[in-house]
Tab-separated table of C-alpha atoms and ligand atoms in Angstrom:
chain	number	residue	atom	x	y	z
A	1	MET	CA	0.000	0.000	0.000
A	2	THR	CA	1.342	3.493	-0.806
A	3	THR	CA	1.131	6.511	1.492
A	4	ALA	CA	-1.476	7.978	-0.837
A	5	ASP	CA	-3.605	4.824	-0.524
A	6	ALA	CA	-3.310	4.926	3.250
A	7	VAL	CA	-4.321	8.576	3.263
A	8	PHE	CA	-7.199	7.852	0.907
A	9	ASP	CA	-8.413	5.159	3.293
A	10	LEU	CA	-8.151	7.597	6.195
A	11	SER	CA	-10.240	10.195	4.337
A	12	SER	CA	-13.086	7.760	3.781
A	13	SER	CA	-13.002	6.860	7.480
A	14	ILE	CA	-13.151	10.547	8.346
A	15	ASP	CA	-16.123	11.103	6.038
A	16	LYS	CA	-18.054	8.343	7.823
A	17	MET	CA	-17.683	10.197	11.124
A	18	ASN	CA	-18.877	13.457	9.515
A	19	PRO	CA	-17.012	15.641	12.032
A	20	GLY	CA	-17.642	19.357	12.686
A	21	PRO	CA	-14.886	21.858	11.811
A	22	LEU	CA	-12.925	21.666	15.079
A	23	TYR	CA	-13.009	17.889	15.249
A	24	ARG	CA	-12.137	17.777	11.552
A	25	SER	CA	-9.014	19.899	12.073
A	26	ALA	CA	-7.875	17.711	14.985
A	27	ILE	CA	-8.429	14.545	12.916
A	28	ASP	CA	-6.657	15.919	9.838
A	29	GLU	CA	-3.620	16.869	11.890
A	30	VAL	CA	-3.259	13.370	13.336
A	31	ALA	CA	-4.147	11.642	10.044
A	32	GLU	CA	-1.297	13.394	8.282
A	33	SER	CA	1.172	12.440	11.038
A	34	ILE	CA	0.226	8.781	11.292
A	35	ALA	CA	-0.424	7.887	7.632
A	36	PRO	CA	3.113	6.454	7.188
A	37	VAL	CA	2.780	4.420	10.420
A	38	ILE	CA	-0.453	2.877	9.163
A	39	ARG	CA	1.063	2.293	5.714
A	40	ASP	CA	3.976	0.389	7.243
A	41	ASN	CA	1.881	-1.741	9.620
A	42	GLN	CA	-0.518	-4.134	7.950
A	43	LYS	CA	-1.925	-5.070	11.380
A	44	TYR	CA	-3.201	-1.479	11.871
A	45	GLN	CA	-4.866	-1.590	8.452
A	46	ASP	CA	-6.421	-5.017	9.048
A	47	ALA	CA	-7.828	-4.043	12.455
A	48	ARG	CA	-9.064	-0.678	11.057
A	49	VAL	CA	-7.738	0.980	14.194
A	50	PHE	CA	-7.842	4.545	12.919
A	51	GLU	CA	-11.450	4.255	11.795
A	52	ARG	CA	-12.351	2.770	15.175
A	53	LEU	CA	-10.516	5.551	16.991
A	54	LEU	CA	-12.443	8.297	15.223
A	55	ILE	CA	-15.837	7.285	16.575
A	56	PRO	CA	-16.310	7.775	20.323
A	57	ASP	CA	-17.525	4.851	22.418
A	58	ARG	CA	-20.577	6.958	23.266
A	59	VAL	CA	-21.900	10.513	23.428
A	60	ILE	CA	-24.109	11.406	26.375
A	61	ARG	CA	-26.187	14.551	25.895
A	62	PHE	CA	-28.609	15.943	28.424
A	63	ARG	CA	-30.705	18.903	29.533
A	64	VAL	CA	-29.592	20.937	32.549
A	65	GLU	CA	-32.334	22.996	34.186
A	66	TRP	CA	-31.754	25.267	37.149
A	67	VAL	CA	-33.172	28.352	38.859
A	68	ASN	CA	-31.389	31.742	38.776
A	69	ASP	CA	-31.229	34.247	41.642
A	70	GLU	CA	-34.368	36.024	40.377
A	71	GLY	CA	-36.349	32.775	40.507
A	72	GLY	CA	-36.332	32.355	36.679
A	73	VAL	CA	-35.885	28.941	35.043
A	74	GLU	CA	-32.681	28.512	33.003
A	75	VAL	CA	-31.985	25.691	30.553
A	76	ASN	CA	-28.592	24.566	29.219
A	77	LEU	CA	-27.178	21.647	27.275
A	78	GLY	CA	-24.790	19.215	28.957
A	79	TRP	CA	-22.556	16.512	27.472
A	80	ARG	CA	-20.088	13.815	28.359
A	81	ILE	CA	-18.222	12.243	25.478
A	82	GLU	CA	-16.704	8.906	26.487
A	83	HIS	CA	-14.244	8.535	23.639
A	84	SER	CA	-12.056	5.546	24.497
A	85	ASN	CA	-11.412	3.493	27.633
A	86	VAL	CA	-8.944	1.145	26.020
A	87	LEU	CA	-6.047	2.455	28.156
A	88	GLY	CA	-8.012	3.126	31.359
A	89	PRO	CA	-11.195	4.779	32.661
A	90	TYR	CA	-12.449	7.688	30.513
A	91	LYS	CA	-10.558	10.734	31.767
A	92	GLY	CA	-10.738	14.392	30.805
A	93	GLY	CA	-12.126	17.728	31.855
A	94	LEU	CA	-15.477	19.477	31.849
A	95	ARG	CA	-15.706	22.835	30.059
A	96	PHE	CA	-18.355	25.436	30.935
A	97	HIS	CA	-18.334	28.185	28.311
A	98	PRO	CA	-21.060	29.661	26.064
A	99	SER	CA	-19.084	28.620	22.953
A	100	VAL	CA	-19.217	24.889	23.832
A	101	THR	CA	-20.830	22.677	21.176
A	102	GLU	CA	-20.704	18.938	20.576
A	103	ASP	CA	-17.971	19.612	17.982
A	104	THR	CA	-15.775	21.347	20.601
A	105	LEU	CA	-16.095	18.388	22.933
A	106	HIS	CA	-15.463	15.819	20.158
A	107	PHE	CA	-12.137	17.427	19.309
A	108	LEU	CA	-11.156	17.701	22.958
A	109	ALA	CA	-12.136	14.086	23.772
A	110	TYR	CA	-10.186	12.794	20.767
A	111	GLU	CA	-7.054	14.827	21.584
A	112	GLN	CA	-7.343	13.661	25.186
A	113	CYS	CA	-6.972	9.996	24.140
A	114	PHE	CA	-3.580	10.690	22.525
A	115	LYS	CA	-2.464	12.972	25.358
A	116	ASN	CA	-3.426	10.480	28.038
A	117	ALA	CA	-1.632	7.692	26.145
A	118	LEU	CA	1.558	9.797	26.141
A	119	THR	CA	1.430	10.264	29.925
A	120	GLY	CA	2.052	6.524	30.383
A	121	GLN	CA	-0.663	6.527	33.071
A	122	PRO	CA	-3.621	4.101	32.902
A	123	ILE	CA	-6.216	6.576	31.640
A	124	GLY	CA	-8.535	6.616	28.637
A	125	GLY	CA	-9.970	9.720	26.995
A	126	GLY	CA	-13.173	11.702	27.447
A	127	LYS	CA	-14.450	15.254	27.733
A	128	GLY	CA	-17.662	16.958	28.755
A	129	GLY	CA	-19.213	20.264	29.581
A	130	SER	CA	-21.973	22.699	28.909
A	131	ASN	CA	-22.798	25.905	27.064
A	132	PHE	CA	-23.431	27.455	30.509
A	133	ASP	CA	-21.570	30.760	31.016
A	134	PRO	CA	-20.241	31.099	34.585
A	135	LYS	CA	-19.204	34.741	33.946
A	136	GLY	CA	-21.297	37.200	35.908
A	137	LYS	CA	-23.151	34.442	37.794
A	138	SER	CA	-23.308	34.473	41.595
A	139	ASP	CA	-21.700	31.668	43.623
A	140	ASN	CA	-25.197	30.373	44.382
A	141	GLU	CA	-26.139	30.292	40.716
A	142	VAL	CA	-22.939	28.426	39.850
A	143	MET	CA	-23.688	25.989	42.687
A	144	ARG	CA	-27.248	25.351	41.500
A	145	PHE	CA	-26.042	24.867	37.928
A	146	CYS	CA	-23.325	22.390	39.043
A	147	GLN	CA	-25.841	20.476	41.156
A	148	ALA	CA	-28.263	20.266	38.220
A	149	PHE	CA	-25.441	19.137	35.897
A	150	MET	CA	-24.413	16.382	38.311
A	151	ARG	CA	-28.050	15.276	38.769
A	152	GLU	CA	-27.700	13.758	35.302
A	153	LEU	CA	-23.967	13.080	35.062
A	154	TYR	CA	-23.673	11.000	38.241
A	155	ARG	CA	-25.243	7.913	36.644
A	156	HIS	CA	-22.558	7.791	33.932
A	157	ILE	CA	-19.354	8.201	35.970
A	158	GLY	CA	-17.381	6.181	38.521
A	159	PRO	CA	-13.779	5.962	39.773
A	160	SER	CA	-13.001	3.087	37.415
A	161	VAL	CA	-15.529	4.108	34.742
A	162	ASP	CA	-15.197	7.804	33.939
A	163	VAL	CA	-13.357	10.444	35.985
A	164	PRO	CA	-14.054	14.075	34.940
A	165	ALA	CA	-11.983	17.115	35.983
A	166	GLY	CA	-11.773	20.847	35.255
A	167	ASP	CA	-11.153	22.789	32.056
A	168	ILE	CA	-12.189	26.299	30.895
A	169	GLY	CA	-14.723	27.701	33.360
A	170	VAL	CA	-14.401	24.734	35.732
A	171	GLY	CA	-11.951	25.111	38.619
A	172	GLY	CA	-11.859	24.167	42.292
A	173	ARG	CA	-15.126	25.958	43.115
A	174	GLU	CA	-17.115	24.112	40.432
A	175	ILE	CA	-15.468	20.731	41.110
A	176	GLY	CA	-16.326	21.157	44.828
A	177	PHE	CA	-20.013	21.790	44.029
A	178	LEU	CA	-20.141	18.929	41.500
A	179	TYR	CA	-18.492	16.461	43.876
A	180	GLY	CA	-20.687	17.592	46.784
A	181	GLN	CA	-23.802	16.793	44.766
A	182	TYR	CA	-22.354	13.434	43.629
A	183	MET	CA	-21.656	12.521	47.279
A	184	LYS	CA	-25.190	13.464	48.318
A	185	ILE	CA	-26.826	11.421	45.557
A	186	THR	CA	-24.637	8.321	45.698
A	187	LYS	CA	-23.250	8.393	49.278
A	188	GLN	CA	-19.867	7.570	47.698
A	189	ARG	CA	-16.759	9.586	48.459
A	190	ASP	CA	-14.673	7.716	45.977
A	191	GLY	CA	-12.695	10.541	44.302
A	192	VAL	CA	-14.743	10.367	41.096
A	193	LEU	CA	-13.606	13.858	40.060
A	194	THR	CA	-10.075	15.263	40.047
A	195	GLY	CA	-8.941	18.805	40.751
A	196	LYS	CA	-10.935	18.616	43.989
A	197	PRO	CA	-10.462	21.130	46.811
A	198	LEU	CA	-7.904	19.744	49.272
A	199	GLY	CA	-10.472	19.056	52.002
A	200	LEU	CA	-12.438	16.844	49.621
A	201	GLY	CA	-9.507	14.613	48.677
A	202	GLY	CA	-7.721	16.911	46.199
A	203	LEU	CA	-4.020	16.568	45.476
A	204	LEU	CA	-1.429	19.171	46.435
A	205	GLY	CA	0.135	20.354	43.164
A	206	ARG	CA	-2.830	19.645	40.858
A	207	THR	CA	-3.668	23.363	40.591
A	208	GLU	CA	-0.152	24.140	39.367
A	209	ALA	CA	0.335	20.995	37.293
A	210	THR	CA	-0.745	21.965	33.774
A	211	GLY	CA	1.093	25.296	33.658
A	212	TYR	CA	4.177	23.887	35.385
A	213	GLY	CA	4.179	20.908	33.008
A	214	THR	CA	4.012	23.185	29.971
A	215	VAL	CA	7.036	25.167	31.139
A	216	THR	CA	8.922	21.938	31.890
A	217	PHE	CA	8.155	20.707	28.372
A	218	ALA	CA	9.228	24.023	26.786
A	219	GLU	CA	12.431	23.937	28.817
A	220	ALA	CA	13.139	20.384	27.583
A	221	MET	CA	12.660	21.595	23.980
A	222	LEU	CA	15.059	24.476	24.605
A	223	LYS	CA	17.645	22.206	26.266
A	224	HIS	CA	17.482	19.816	23.320
A	225	ALA	CA	18.406	22.813	21.132
A	226	ASP	CA	21.260	23.748	23.544
A	227	GLU	CA	19.298	26.642	25.042
A	228	SER	CA	17.831	27.305	28.495
A	229	MET	CA	14.829	29.080	30.003
A	230	ASP	CA	17.016	31.462	32.000
A	231	GLY	CA	16.684	35.047	30.748
A	232	LYS	CA	14.191	34.149	27.985
A	233	ARG	CA	11.290	36.497	27.243
A	234	VAL	CA	8.104	34.418	27.468
A	235	MET	CA	4.813	35.541	25.948
A	236	ILE	CA	1.785	33.858	27.529
A	237	SER	CA	-1.902	34.131	26.570
A	238	GLY	CA	-4.788	33.546	28.966
A	239	SER	CA	-4.877	34.402	32.656
A	240	GLY	CA	-6.669	31.341	33.977
A	241	ASN	CA	-5.412	28.205	35.652
A	242	VAL	CA	-2.898	27.144	33.012
A	243	ALA	CA	-1.535	30.616	32.188
A	244	LEU	CA	-1.014	31.801	35.780
A	245	TYR	CA	0.966	28.740	36.859
A	246	ALA	CA	2.961	28.662	33.624
A	247	ALA	CA	3.927	32.255	34.465
A	248	GLU	CA	4.850	31.241	38.034
A	249	LEU	CA	7.266	28.488	37.012
A	250	ALA	CA	8.686	30.501	34.094
A	251	ILE	CA	9.578	33.332	36.521
A	252	GLU	CA	11.022	30.806	38.980
A	253	LYS	CA	13.256	29.485	36.189
A	254	GLY	CA	14.660	32.951	35.515
A	255	ALA	CA	12.506	33.834	32.483
A	256	LYS	CA	10.756	37.187	31.951
A	257	VAL	CA	7.003	36.864	31.443
A	258	VAL	CA	6.086	39.635	29.006
A	259	SER	CA	2.332	39.116	28.481
A	260	LEU	CA	-0.931	37.575	29.675
A	261	SER	CA	-4.467	37.994	28.288
A	262	ASP	CA	-8.165	37.299	28.682
A	263	SER	CA	-11.069	37.562	26.245
A	264	GLY	CA	-11.122	41.360	26.755
A	265	GLY	CA	-7.481	42.029	25.771
A	266	SER	CA	-3.835	41.598	26.761
A	267	VAL	CA	-1.469	42.998	29.376
A	268	VAL	CA	2.157	43.577	28.434
A	269	PHE	CA	5.068	43.704	30.856
A	270	ASP	CA	7.905	44.934	28.692
A	271	LYS	CA	10.527	44.474	31.425
A	272	GLY	CA	9.003	41.202	32.630
A	273	MET	CA	6.290	40.611	35.209
A	274	SER	CA	7.449	40.665	38.836
A	275	SER	CA	6.527	37.912	41.313
A	276	GLU	CA	4.562	40.554	43.263
A	277	GLN	CA	2.531	41.467	40.157
A	278	LEU	CA	1.823	37.780	39.520
A	279	GLU	CA	0.749	37.182	43.108
A	280	GLU	CA	-1.573	40.168	42.973
A	281	LEU	CA	-3.053	39.090	39.647
A	282	THR	CA	-3.535	35.490	40.783
A	283	GLN	CA	-5.550	36.694	43.779
A	284	TYR	CA	-7.493	39.087	41.508
A	285	LYS	CA	-8.319	36.349	38.968
A	286	GLU	CA	-8.849	33.349	41.266
A	287	VAL	CA	-10.628	35.031	44.171
A	288	GLU	CA	-12.120	38.286	42.890
A	289	ARG	CA	-12.751	36.822	39.398
A	290	GLY	CA	-11.818	40.210	37.898
A	291	ARG	CA	-11.207	41.228	34.274
A	292	LEU	CA	-7.768	42.359	33.039
A	293	LYS	CA	-9.192	45.628	31.728
A	294	ASP	CA	-10.134	46.601	35.295
A	295	TRP	CA	-6.876	45.421	36.906
A	296	SER	CA	-4.762	48.265	38.213
A	297	GLY	CA	-1.835	46.290	36.796
A	298	ASN	CA	0.792	47.828	38.964
A	299	GLY	CA	2.525	49.392	35.941
A	300	ALA	CA	1.454	46.919	33.213
A	301	GLU	CA	0.103	48.142	29.865
A	302	PHE	CA	-3.396	46.971	28.819
A	303	HIS	CA	-4.327	46.537	25.121
A	304	ALA	CA	-8.097	46.169	24.663
A	305	ASP	CA	-9.378	43.455	22.290
A	306	LYS	CA	-5.859	42.368	21.282
A	307	ARG	CA	-4.121	39.016	21.465
A	308	PRO	CA	-0.527	39.321	22.702
A	309	TRP	CA	1.231	37.833	19.649
A	310	SER	CA	2.224	41.043	17.861
A	311	LEU	CA	2.475	43.312	20.903
A	312	VAL	CA	5.932	42.564	22.295
A	313	ASP	CA	9.269	40.872	21.468
A	314	ALA	CA	9.782	37.387	22.905
A	315	ASP	CA	11.833	34.179	22.593
A	316	VAL	CA	9.184	31.684	23.724
A	317	ALA	CA	5.372	31.678	23.336
A	318	LEU	CA	2.983	29.666	25.496
A	319	PRO	CA	-0.622	29.959	24.227
A	320	CYS	CA	-2.657	29.018	27.318
A	321	ALA	CA	-6.200	30.346	26.618
A	322	THR	CA	-8.265	28.478	24.030
A	323	GLN	CA	-8.417	26.718	20.646
A	324	HIS	CA	-7.430	28.484	17.428
A	325	GLU	CA	-6.170	31.607	19.198
A	326	VAL	CA	-3.007	31.548	17.056
A	327	GLU	CA	-3.878	31.841	13.377
A	328	LYS	CA	-1.622	32.054	10.338
A	329	ASP	CA	-0.912	35.785	10.669
A	330	ASP	CA	-0.349	35.495	14.415
A	331	ALA	CA	2.240	32.766	13.775
A	332	ALA	CA	4.043	35.043	11.332
A	333	ALA	CA	3.892	37.893	13.875
A	334	LEU	CA	5.363	35.629	16.559
A	335	ALA	CA	8.249	34.635	14.328
A	336	ASP	CA	8.819	38.316	13.432
A	337	ARG	CA	8.879	39.183	17.141
A	338	GLY	CA	11.777	36.706	17.580
A	339	VAL	CA	9.945	33.640	18.958
A	340	LYS	CA	11.937	30.422	18.461
A	341	CYS	CA	9.917	28.014	20.611
A	342	VAL	CA	6.130	27.587	20.988
A	343	ALA	CA	4.594	25.154	23.512
A	344	GLU	CA	0.815	24.805	23.721
A	345	GLY	CA	-0.597	25.065	27.253
A	346	ALA	CA	-4.111	25.175	25.777
A	347	ASN	CA	-5.692	22.486	23.616
A	348	MET	CA	-5.118	23.132	19.884
A	349	PRO	CA	-4.535	26.907	20.243
A	350	CYS	CA	-2.532	26.957	16.993
A	351	THR	CA	-4.332	26.330	13.706
A	352	HIS	CA	-2.922	23.920	11.153
A	353	LYS	CA	-1.804	26.875	9.016
A	354	ALA	CA	-0.091	28.489	12.008
A	355	ARG	CA	1.846	25.259	12.584
A	356	ASP	CA	2.906	25.248	8.942
A	357	ILE	CA	4.238	28.793	9.340
A	358	PHE	CA	6.226	27.778	12.423
A	359	HIS	CA	7.806	24.912	10.516
A	360	ALA	CA	8.539	27.097	7.485
A	361	LYS	CA	10.275	29.651	9.731
A	362	GLY	CA	12.225	27.092	11.766
A	363	VAL	CA	10.283	27.727	15.005
A	364	MET	CA	10.136	24.703	17.366
A	365	PHE	CA	6.533	23.704	18.038
A	366	GLY	CA	5.359	21.601	21.031
A	367	PRO	CA	1.745	20.429	20.582
A	368	GLY	CA	-0.783	20.558	23.432
A	369	LYS	CA	-1.230	16.816	23.611
A	370	ALA	CA	2.381	16.649	24.798
A	371	ALA	CA	3.026	20.071	26.356
A	372	ASN	CA	-0.139	20.335	28.477
A	373	ALA	CA	-0.344	16.660	29.491
A	374	GLY	CA	0.952	17.445	32.987
A	375	GLY	CA	-2.527	18.381	34.196
A	376	VAL	CA	-4.164	15.084	33.384
A	377	ALA	CA	-1.093	13.091	34.469
A	378	THR	CA	-1.321	14.755	37.880
A	379	SER	CA	-5.059	14.051	37.935
A	380	CYS	CA	-4.095	10.402	37.676
A	381	PHE	CA	-1.867	10.853	40.748
A	382	GLU	CA	-4.940	12.248	42.503
A	383	MET	CA	-6.855	9.090	41.524
A	384	SER	CA	-4.030	6.982	43.007
A	385	GLN	CA	-4.034	9.051	46.202
A	386	ASN	CA	-7.801	8.585	46.603
A	387	ALA	CA	-7.796	4.872	45.722
A	388	SER	CA	-4.998	4.141	48.206
A	389	HIS	CA	-6.581	6.296	50.949
A	390	SER	CA	-3.294	8.108	51.391
A	391	SER	CA	-1.942	11.672	51.270
A	392	TRP	CA	0.750	12.689	48.832
A	393	THR	CA	3.056	15.616	49.504
A	394	LYS	CA	3.303	18.458	47.001
A	395	LYS	CA	6.930	17.520	46.366
A	396	GLN	CA	5.979	13.926	45.525
A	397	ALA	CA	3.388	15.138	43.015
A	398	LEU	CA	5.577	17.795	41.388
A	399	ASP	CA	8.665	15.544	41.165
A	400	LYS	CA	6.594	12.854	39.497
A	401	LEU	CA	5.048	15.450	37.173
A	402	GLU	CA	8.497	16.569	36.046
A	403	GLY	CA	9.460	12.958	35.325
A	404	VAL	CA	6.313	12.432	33.228
A	405	MET	CA	6.932	15.609	31.190
A	406	LEU	CA	10.544	14.667	30.460
A	407	ASP	CA	9.417	11.181	29.473
A	408	ILE	CA	6.817	12.634	27.072
A	409	HIS	CA	9.543	14.804	25.568
A	410	GLU	CA	11.658	11.679	25.012
A	411	GLN	CA	8.720	9.821	23.422
A	412	CYS	CA	8.208	12.736	21.014
A	413	LEU	CA	11.894	12.675	20.051
A	414	GLU	CA	11.732	8.912	19.507
A	415	HIS	CA	8.883	9.224	16.990
A	416	ALA	CA	9.585	12.659	15.479
A	417	PRO	CA	11.074	13.288	12.051
A	418	MET	CA	13.037	16.479	11.364
A	419	ASN	CA	11.181	19.249	9.542
A	420	ASN	CA	13.177	22.122	8.036
A	421	GLY	CA	16.050	21.434	10.432
A	422	VAL	CA	13.806	21.383	13.526
A	423	VAL	CA	12.371	18.397	15.482
A	424	ASP	CA	8.721	17.907	14.453
A	425	TYR	CA	7.250	17.415	17.942
A	426	GLY	CA	3.701	17.498	16.507
A	427	VAL	CA	4.261	14.391	14.424
A	428	GLY	CA	6.263	12.770	17.251
A	429	ALA	CA	3.423	13.215	19.743
A	430	ASP	CA	0.750	11.945	17.345
A	431	ARG	CA	2.741	8.851	16.442
A	432	GLY	CA	3.794	8.110	20.033
A	433	GLY	CA	0.194	8.301	21.262
A	434	PHE	CA	-1.247	6.455	18.277
A	435	VAL	CA	0.994	3.403	18.554
A	436	LYS	CA	0.008	2.884	22.208
A	437	LEU	CA	-3.697	3.234	21.456
A	438	ALA	CA	-3.551	1.105	18.322
A	439	ASP	CA	-1.684	-1.784	19.981
A	440	ALA	CA	-4.150	-1.801	22.887
A	441	ILE	CA	-7.141	-1.734	20.513
A	442	ILE	CA	-5.745	-4.765	18.677
A	443	ALA	CA	-5.062	-6.590	21.963
A	444	MET	CA	-8.679	-6.035	23.028
A	445	GLY	CA	-10.086	-7.799	19.980
A	446	VAL	CA	-13.162	-6.735	18.063
B	1	NDP	P1	-9.574	28.906	32.707
B	1	NDP	O1	-11.043	28.992	32.578
B	1	NDP	O2	-8.957	28.878	34.049
B	1	NDP	O3	-8.888	30.107	31.910
B	1	NDP	C1	-9.131	30.281	30.559
B	1	NDP	C2	-8.405	31.550	30.120
B	1	NDP	O4	-8.476	31.631	28.704
B	1	NDP	C3	-9.056	32.814	30.666
B	1	NDP	O5	-8.085	33.812	30.793
B	1	NDP	C4	-10.051	33.153	29.560
B	1	NDP	O6	-10.413	34.522	29.488
B	1	NDP	C5	-9.277	32.775	28.325
B	1	NDP	N1	-10.220	32.374	27.275
B	1	NDP	C6	-11.101	31.344	27.315
B	1	NDP	N2	-11.835	31.311	26.203
B	1	NDP	C7	-11.418	32.355	25.454
B	1	NDP	C8	-11.776	32.834	24.196
B	1	NDP	N3	-12.731	32.242	23.469
B	1	NDP	N4	-11.112	33.936	23.719
B	1	NDP	C9	-10.130	34.534	24.442
B	1	NDP	N5	-9.755	34.110	25.659
B	1	NDP	C10	-10.379	33.032	26.150
B	1	NDP	O7	-9.161	27.619	31.856
B	1	NDP	P2	-7.797	26.797	31.883
B	1	NDP	O8	-6.669	27.695	32.179
B	1	NDP	O9	-8.016	25.600	32.708
B	1	NDP	O10	-7.712	26.286	30.371
B	1	NDP	C11	-7.030	27.009	29.366
B	1	NDP	C12	-6.679	26.064	28.225
B	1	NDP	O11	-5.859	24.998	28.703
B	1	NDP	C13	-7.876	25.379	27.560
B	1	NDP	O12	-7.588	25.176	26.189
B	1	NDP	C14	-7.917	24.022	28.257
B	1	NDP	O13	-8.570	23.050	27.459
B	1	NDP	C15	-6.429	23.736	28.374
B	1	NDP	N6	-6.024	22.774	29.385
B	1	NDP	C16	-6.405	22.907	30.693
B	1	NDP	C17	-5.984	21.992	31.624
B	1	NDP	C18	-6.293	22.140	33.074
B	1	NDP	O14	-5.804	21.316	33.862
B	1	NDP	N7	-7.035	23.141	33.498
B	1	NDP	C19	-5.185	20.816	31.225
B	1	NDP	C20	-4.775	20.827	29.849
B	1	NDP	C21	-5.209	21.765	28.975
B	1	NDP	P3	-11.889	34.941	29.953
B	1	NDP	O15	-11.882	34.757	31.431
B	1	NDP	O16	-12.002	36.340	29.502
B	1	NDP	O17	-12.839	34.012	29.239
B	2	2IT	O1	-7.377	19.082	28.718
B	2	2IT	C1	-7.031	18.508	29.771
B	2	2IT	O2	-6.108	17.672	29.787
B	2	2IT	C2	-7.722	18.856	31.007
B	2	2IT	N1	-8.583	19.718	31.008
B	2	2IT	C3	-7.401	18.125	32.288
B	2	2IT	C4	-8.094	16.808	32.325
B	2	2IT	C5	-7.967	16.036	33.606
B	2	2IT	O3	-8.638	14.997	33.673
B	2	2IT	O4	-7.249	16.433	34.510
């Protein structure tokens, strides 16, 4: 079979799934990377593993009805996509954001399977969420929404079945409310969610894990190219969980964080953000739930309605907000601003065309399924802590996280070709994850 034949086969499999645009772009990316692996392995063709991987095990879709503070009835859509449990219980976050559609969750659940495979932990892939918008809602409204969401979700999850966690719009507060409702309905306190508040069985270090992991991965990319993080100018987008802790570790490693953002605009710190500014902003974002445009900033410059990519010079970029926030022109602007290394803290923040620009300009690119895998890996440590009825220290969790990130970097190198003189981490991550999934699918039989 030729590569073209393999790719042709893949396209007909994709057509059968009839994916939406986001899922389609995630599938196309992987299909291109793994076509030669499928071509060279008759067993993957015979077992039709790629076709089987494209269709989730099941999609659960439900109505969420709740009462707002004025006594009005509100109705939202809720989902859980259980994509694959071949490597372990379905595992992946819940996203609450008005932009959430089934397509968003399909792409996230699919990416999660590859990411979770790379972690080397026994976890399958899933994702869920709702088009509920937590912004501007009171704590009581968020609590009633979470309780209503769990009223349906509880029957589908379990510590060895499906273990949800946080994602955009779902942090410790939401996980606490969701888990509280699960405990009341089922009388189980079995750790069925991860990212829990510490008093409810959460793991020290889980809050920091995704952002820290992304910086560790970026540092490994730099080291492989005989560079270091020390003194580098690091542009970051987002100012949520992933972005804030990526900034924390980057500063700790001697880098200068030169930007952060939210959906209202970007803040630029031309001389680098100080630890005091970061501490102040973390409190402002996590506790006061404030917007960047209203942050006093302590000397930072605010640019309304702008992404950071063309605003400031940098060496490293860590997109940590949302999907497709780095488009073709943004990628060119990043390269023009001096960026030599991009690592995705968010899921699929760079479009396919943006990735092509990075490769054409010799910019190293670390894909989300590798670079942001530290969050879910650490979630798996939380599952172990809960299952063994023990308490891990923060050091134990963070040391193990570092080991997992360095191992993922090695797996990428093992499977990656060179592209324009630079390691193609995107292809390396896709192939590394695919081979693990494909071999397990074959072992399971039909
Ligand atoms: P948060 O909700 O904590 O923060 C999200 C940040 O991104 C906020 O600053 C938000 O701004 C911004 N943002 C969200 N949507 C948009 C948008 N459409 N346009 C512009 N800005 C936007 O989420 P997380 O930090 O947890 O997640 C960020 C990314 O990281 C997501 O892609 C997520 O899937 C991924 N990720 C998260 C992991 C985790 O453990 N939390 C693990 C691995 C990946 P605003 O407040 O204005 O909306
Ligand atoms: O995209 C992701 O990996 C997450 N949102 C974290 C998932 C998890 O189960 O911790």
